[in-house]
Amino acid sequence: MTQHDIPKAVADGAAVLTTVGVMVTWLPPLASLFTIIYLGLRIWETDTVRKLTNQKKADDAKQE
């Protein structure tokens, strides 16, 4: 894991924990909305979704 992947992993873990917290009504609805949006964006950026939607990464787009 590279140095810049560690904060992403921590943020992903926090988002998952927040989602679980929301499901057991520990947090207000606004926090759940932000978590759902964040996780949705993270899923949209995965390599699998990029392949399914024929999206290119920003690094690939710059080289063309």
Backbone as XML, in Angstrom:
<?xml version="1.0"?>
<chain id="A" units="angstrom">
  <residue number="1" name="MET">
    <atom name="N" x="0.846" y="-1.171" z="0.000"/>
    <atom name="CA" x="0.000" y="0.000" z="0.000"/>
    <atom name="C" x="0.898" y="1.242" z="0.000"/>
  </residue>
  <residue number="2" name="THR">
    <atom name="N" x="0.607" y="2.169" z="-0.895"/>
    <atom name="CA" x="1.421" y="3.378" z="-0.958"/>
    <atom name="C" x="0.982" y="4.366" z="0.114"/>
  </residue>
  <residue number="3" name="GLN">
    <atom name="N" x="1.812" y="5.368" z="0.301"/>
    <atom name="CA" x="1.564" y="6.342" z="1.368"/>
    <atom name="C" x="0.238" y="7.085" z="1.193"/>
  </residue>
  <residue number="4" name="HIS">
    <atom name="N" x="-0.126" y="7.416" z="-0.060"/>
    <atom name="CA" x="-1.374" y="8.166" z="-0.265"/>
    <atom name="C" x="-2.605" y="7.264" z="-0.210"/>
  </residue>
  <residue number="5" name="ASP">
    <atom name="N" x="-2.428" y="5.941" z="-0.231"/>
    <atom name="CA" x="-3.567" y="5.028" z="-0.103"/>
    <atom name="C" x="-4.018" y="4.868" z="1.342"/>
  </residue>
  <residue number="6" name="ILE">
    <atom name="N" x="-3.144" y="5.126" z="2.298"/>
    <atom name="CA" x="-3.487" y="4.958" z="3.711"/>
    <atom name="C" x="-4.623" y="5.886" z="4.132"/>
  </residue>
  <residue number="7" name="PRO">
    <atom name="N" x="-4.567" y="7.194" z="3.815"/>
    <atom name="CA" x="-5.701" y="8.062" z="4.183"/>
    <atom name="C" x="-7.011" y="7.628" z="3.517"/>
  </residue>
  <residue number="8" name="LYS">
    <atom name="N" x="-6.934" y="7.125" z="2.272"/>
    <atom name="CA" x="-8.140" y="6.650" z="1.599"/>
    <atom name="C" x="-8.721" y="5.452" z="2.333"/>
  </residue>
  <residue number="9" name="ALA">
    <atom name="N" x="-7.855" y="4.551" z="2.764"/>
    <atom name="CA" x="-8.331" y="3.367" z="3.484"/>
    <atom name="C" x="-8.964" y="3.763" z="4.816"/>
  </residue>
  <residue number="10" name="VAL">
    <atom name="N" x="-8.367" y="4.730" z="5.494"/>
    <atom name="CA" x="-8.923" y="5.211" z="6.762"/>
    <atom name="C" x="-10.285" y="5.867" z="6.518"/>
  </residue>
  <residue number="11" name="ALA">
    <atom name="N" x="-10.380" y="6.681" z="5.469"/>
    <atom name="CA" x="-11.648" y="7.342" z="5.146"/>
    <atom name="C" x="-12.717" y="6.310" z="4.772"/>
  </residue>
  <residue number="12" name="ASP">
    <atom name="N" x="-12.322" y="5.288" z="4.015"/>
    <atom name="CA" x="-13.276" y="4.235" z="3.656"/>
    <atom name="C" x="-13.766" y="3.502" z="4.894"/>
  </residue>
  <residue number="13" name="GLY">
    <atom name="N" x="-12.854" y="3.194" z="5.804"/>
    <atom name="CA" x="-13.240" y="2.527" z="7.045"/>
    <atom name="C" x="-14.177" y="3.378" z="7.870"/>
  </residue>
  <residue number="14" name="ALA">
    <atom name="N" x="-13.877" y="4.672" z="7.950"/>
    <atom name="CA" x="-14.737" y="5.586" z="8.697"/>
    <atom name="C" x="-16.122" y="5.674" z="8.056"/>
  </residue>
  <residue number="15" name="ALA">
    <atom name="N" x="-16.156" y="5.671" z="6.724"/>
    <atom name="CA" x="-17.439" y="5.745" z="6.027"/>
    <atom name="C" x="-18.279" y="4.498" z="6.293"/>
  </residue>
  <residue number="16" name="VAL">
    <atom name="N" x="-17.643" y="3.348" z="6.285"/>
    <atom name="CA" x="-18.376" y="2.112" z="6.560"/>
    <atom name="C" x="-18.889" y="2.103" z="8.000"/>
  </residue>
  <residue number="17" name="LEU">
    <atom name="N" x="-18.047" y="2.506" z="8.945"/>
    <atom name="CA" x="-18.475" y="2.565" z="10.341"/>
    <atom name="C" x="-19.614" y="3.572" z="10.527"/>
  </residue>
  <residue number="18" name="THR">
    <atom name="N" x="-19.529" y="4.681" z="9.809"/>
    <atom name="CA" x="-20.589" y="5.677" z="9.880"/>
    <atom name="C" x="-21.891" y="5.104" z="9.341"/>
  </residue>
  <residue number="19" name="THR">
    <atom name="N" x="-21.801" y="4.351" z="8.254"/>
    <atom name="CA" x="-22.995" y="3.727" z="7.689"/>
    <atom name="C" x="-23.634" y="2.768" z="8.690"/>
  </residue>
  <residue number="20" name="VAL">
    <atom name="N" x="-22.807" y="1.961" z="9.334"/>
    <atom name="CA" x="-23.334" y="1.045" z="10.351"/>
    <atom name="C" x="-23.963" y="1.846" z="11.488"/>
  </residue>
  <residue number="21" name="GLY">
    <atom name="N" x="-23.295" y="2.927" z="11.903"/>
    <atom name="CA" x="-23.840" y="3.774" z="12.960"/>
    <atom name="C" x="-25.174" y="4.378" z="12.591"/>
  </residue>
  <residue number="22" name="VAL">
    <atom name="N" x="-25.309" y="4.767" z="11.349"/>
    <atom name="CA" x="-26.565" y="5.349" z="10.879"/>
    <atom name="C" x="-27.671" y="4.297" z="10.916"/>
  </residue>
  <residue number="23" name="MET">
    <atom name="N" x="-27.323" y="3.087" z="10.534"/>
    <atom name="CA" x="-28.331" y="2.029" z="10.505"/>
    <atom name="C" x="-28.875" y="1.719" z="11.894"/>
  </residue>
  <residue number="24" name="VAL">
    <atom name="N" x="-28.111" y="1.962" z="12.925"/>
    <atom name="CA" x="-28.605" y="1.721" z="14.280"/>
    <atom name="C" x="-28.956" y="3.043" z="14.960"/>
  </residue>
  <residue number="25" name="THR">
    <atom name="N" x="-29.206" y="4.051" z="14.165"/>
    <atom name="CA" x="-29.656" y="5.386" z="14.585"/>
    <atom name="C" x="-28.743" y="6.058" z="15.611"/>
  </residue>
  <residue number="26" name="TRP">
    <atom name="N" x="-27.449" y="5.927" z="15.430"/>
    <atom name="CA" x="-26.502" y="6.629" z="16.296"/>
    <atom name="C" x="-26.212" y="8.035" z="15.797"/>
  </residue>
  <residue number="27" name="LEU">
    <atom name="N" x="-26.415" y="8.267" z="14.514"/>
    <atom name="CA" x="-26.063" y="9.560" z="13.924"/>
    <atom name="C" x="-27.284" y="10.188" z="13.253"/>
  </residue>
  <residue number="28" name="PRO">
    <atom name="N" x="-27.275" y="11.487" z="13.092"/>
    <atom name="CA" x="-28.416" y="12.157" z="12.450"/>
    <atom name="C" x="-28.496" y="11.850" z="10.947"/>
  </residue>
  <residue number="29" name="PRO">
    <atom name="N" x="-29.645" y="12.073" z="10.365"/>
    <atom name="CA" x="-29.840" y="11.774" z="8.939"/>
    <atom name="C" x="-28.886" y="12.525" z="8.003"/>
  </residue>
  <residue number="30" name="LEU">
    <atom name="N" x="-28.458" y="13.711" z="8.377"/>
    <atom name="CA" x="-27.540" y="14.456" z="7.519"/>
    <atom name="C" x="-26.218" y="13.720" z="7.357"/>
  </residue>
  <residue number="31" name="ALA">
    <atom name="N" x="-25.721" y="13.125" z="8.415"/>
    <atom name="CA" x="-24.483" y="12.353" z="8.339"/>
    <atom name="C" x="-24.669" y="11.141" z="7.430"/>
  </residue>
  <residue number="32" name="SER">
    <atom name="N" x="-25.824" y="10.535" z="7.472"/>
    <atom name="CA" x="-26.067" y="9.378" z="6.611"/>
    <atom name="C" x="-26.079" y="9.793" z="5.146"/>
  </residue>
  <residue number="33" name="LEU">
    <atom name="N" x="-26.632" y="10.948" z="4.856"/>
    <atom name="CA" x="-26.655" y="11.437" z="3.486"/>
    <atom name="C" x="-25.237" y="11.642" z="2.960"/>
  </residue>
  <residue number="34" name="PHE">
    <atom name="N" x="-24.389" y="12.307" z="3.741"/>
    <atom name="CA" x="-22.999" y="12.525" z="3.326"/>
    <atom name="C" x="-22.258" y="11.203" z="3.151"/>
  </residue>
  <residue number="35" name="THR">
    <atom name="N" x="-22.532" y="10.247" z="4.009"/>
    <atom name="CA" x="-21.883" y="8.940" z="3.902"/>
    <atom name="C" x="-22.321" y="8.210" z="2.650"/>
  </residue>
  <residue number="36" name="ILE">
    <atom name="N" x="-23.592" y="8.242" z="2.360"/>
    <atom name="CA" x="-24.101" y="7.582" z="1.154"/>
    <atom name="C" x="-23.501" y="8.216" z="-0.090"/>
  </residue>
  <residue number="37" name="ILE">
    <atom name="N" x="-23.411" y="9.529" z="-0.116"/>
    <atom name="CA" x="-22.813" y="10.219" z="-1.262"/>
    <atom name="C" x="-21.344" y="9.847" z="-1.404"/>
  </residue>
  <residue number="38" name="TYR">
    <atom name="N" x="-20.605" y="9.868" z="-0.283"/>
    <atom name="CA" x="-19.182" y="9.544" z="-0.321"/>
    <atom name="C" x="-18.950" y="8.106" z="-0.806"/>
  </residue>
  <residue number="39" name="LEU">
    <atom name="N" x="-19.684" y="7.159" z="-0.245"/>
    <atom name="CA" x="-19.509" y="5.769" z="-0.660"/>
    <atom name="C" x="-19.927" y="5.572" z="-2.114"/>
  </residue>
  <residue number="40" name="GLY">
    <atom name="N" x="-20.954" y="6.266" z="-2.539"/>
    <atom name="CA" x="-21.362" y="6.186" z="-3.943"/>
    <atom name="C" x="-20.278" y="6.675" z="-4.886"/>
  </residue>
  <residue number="41" name="LEU">
    <atom name="N" x="-19.640" y="7.775" z="-4.517"/>
    <atom name="CA" x="-18.538" y="8.286" z="-5.340"/>
    <atom name="C" x="-17.356" y="7.330" z="-5.354"/>
  </residue>
  <residue number="42" name="ARG">
    <atom name="N" x="-17.033" y="6.748" z="-4.205"/>
    <atom name="CA" x="-15.917" y="5.796" z="-4.129"/>
    <atom name="C" x="-16.206" y="4.558" z="-4.979"/>
  </residue>
  <residue number="43" name="ILE">
    <atom name="N" x="-17.444" y="4.082" z="-4.952"/>
    <atom name="CA" x="-17.802" y="2.924" z="-5.769"/>
    <atom name="C" x="-17.741" y="3.292" z="-7.242"/>
  </residue>
  <residue number="44" name="TRP">
    <atom name="N" x="-18.215" y="4.475" z="-7.605"/>
    <atom name="CA" x="-18.213" y="4.935" z="-8.999"/>
    <atom name="C" x="-16.788" y="5.021" z="-9.543"/>
  </residue>
  <residue number="45" name="GLU">
    <atom name="N" x="-15.813" y="5.309" z="-8.673"/>
    <atom name="CA" x="-14.424" y="5.446" z="-9.100"/>
    <atom name="C" x="-13.652" y="4.132" z="-9.140"/>
  </residue>
  <residue number="46" name="THR">
    <atom name="N" x="-14.270" y="3.030" z="-8.768"/>
    <atom name="CA" x="-13.553" y="1.750" z="-8.772"/>
    <atom name="C" x="-13.240" y="1.318" z="-10.198"/>
  </residue>
  <residue number="47" name="ASP">
    <atom name="N" x="-12.197" y="0.489" z="-10.327"/>
    <atom name="CA" x="-11.803" y="0.005" z="-11.650"/>
    <atom name="C" x="-12.915" y="-0.810" z="-12.307"/>
  </residue>
  <residue number="48" name="THR">
    <atom name="N" x="-13.646" y="-1.574" z="-11.522"/>
    <atom name="CA" x="-14.726" y="-2.399" z="-12.074"/>
    <atom name="C" x="-15.803" y="-1.535" z="-12.727"/>
  </residue>
  <residue number="49" name="VAL">
    <atom name="N" x="-16.247" y="-0.493" z="-12.029"/>
    <atom name="CA" x="-17.282" y="0.387" z="-12.590"/>
    <atom name="C" x="-16.722" y="1.154" z="-13.776"/>
  </residue>
  <residue number="50" name="ARG">
    <atom name="N" x="-15.469" y="1.566" z="-13.704"/>
    <atom name="CA" x="-14.857" y="2.265" z="-14.845"/>
    <atom name="C" x="-14.846" y="1.385" z="-16.090"/>
  </residue>
  <residue number="51" name="LYS">
    <atom name="N" x="-14.533" y="0.098" z="-15.912"/>
    <atom name="CA" x="-14.527" y="-0.825" z="-17.056"/>
    <atom name="C" x="-15.936" y="-1.007" z="-17.603"/>
  </residue>
  <residue number="52" name="LEU">
    <atom name="N" x="-16.922" y="-1.130" z="-16.707"/>
    <atom name="CA" x="-18.301" y="-1.338" z="-17.146"/>
    <atom name="C" x="-18.854" y="-0.126" z="-17.888"/>
  </residue>
  <residue number="53" name="THR">
    <atom name="N" x="-18.415" y="1.074" z="-17.522"/>
    <atom name="CA" x="-18.931" y="2.295" z="-18.139"/>
    <atom name="C" x="-17.958" y="2.910" z="-19.145"/>
  </residue>
  <residue number="54" name="ASN">
    <atom name="N" x="-16.859" y="2.204" z="-19.422"/>
    <atom name="CA" x="-15.833" y="2.657" z="-20.373"/>
    <atom name="C" x="-15.259" y="4.019" z="-20.009"/>
  </residue>
  <residue number="55" name="GLN">
    <atom name="N" x="-15.099" y="4.287" z="-18.729"/>
    <atom name="CA" x="-14.483" y="5.533" z="-18.278"/>
    <atom name="C" x="-12.968" y="5.363" z="-18.254"/>
  </residue>
  <residue number="56" name="LYS">
    <atom name="N" x="-12.260" y="6.463" z="-18.442"/>
    <atom name="CA" x="-10.806" y="6.435" z="-18.343"/>
    <atom name="C" x="-10.386" y="7.159" z="-17.078"/>
  </residue>
  <residue number="57" name="LYS">
    <atom name="N" x="-9.263" y="6.741" z="-16.514"/>
    <atom name="CA" x="-8.718" y="7.444" z="-15.359"/>
    <atom name="C" x="-8.163" y="8.778" z="-15.811"/>
  </residue>
  <residue number="58" name="ALA">
    <atom name="N" x="-8.035" y="9.711" z="-14.891"/>
    <atom name="CA" x="-7.527" y="11.044" z="-15.229"/>
    <atom name="C" x="-6.114" y="10.961" z="-15.807"/>
  </residue>
  <residue number="59" name="ASP">
    <atom name="N" x="-5.278" y="10.060" z="-15.294"/>
    <atom name="CA" x="-3.917" y="9.917" z="-15.799"/>
    <atom name="C" x="-3.930" y="9.437" z="-17.250"/>
  </residue>
  <residue number="60" name="ASP">
    <atom name="N" x="-4.829" y="8.522" z="-17.579"/>
    <atom name="CA" x="-4.941" y="8.015" z="-18.947"/>
    <atom name="C" x="-5.441" y="9.100" z="-19.889"/>
  </residue>
  <residue number="61" name="ALA">
    <atom name="N" x="-6.360" y="9.909" z="-19.430"/>
    <atom name="CA" x="-6.935" y="10.962" z="-20.265"/>
    <atom name="C" x="-5.897" y="12.019" z="-20.613"/>
  </residue>
  <residue number="62" name="LYS">
    <atom name="N" x="-4.986" y="12.303" z="-19.695"/>
    <atom name="CA" x="-3.966" y="13.318" z="-19.960"/>
    <atom name="C" x="-2.960" y="12.865" z="-21.011"/>
  </residue>
  <residue number="63" name="GLN">
    <atom name="N" x="-2.698" y="11.569" z="-21.099"/>
    <atom name="CA" x="-1.694" y="11.054" z="-22.017"/>
    <atom name="C" x="-2.161" y="11.068" z="-23.462"/>
  </residue>
  <residue number="64" name="GLU">
    <atom name="N" x="-3.455" y="11.084" z="-23.712"/>
    <atom name="CA" x="-3.970" y="11.040" z="-25.089"/>
    <atom name="C" x="-3.946" y="12.389" z="-25.741"/>
  </residue>
</chain>
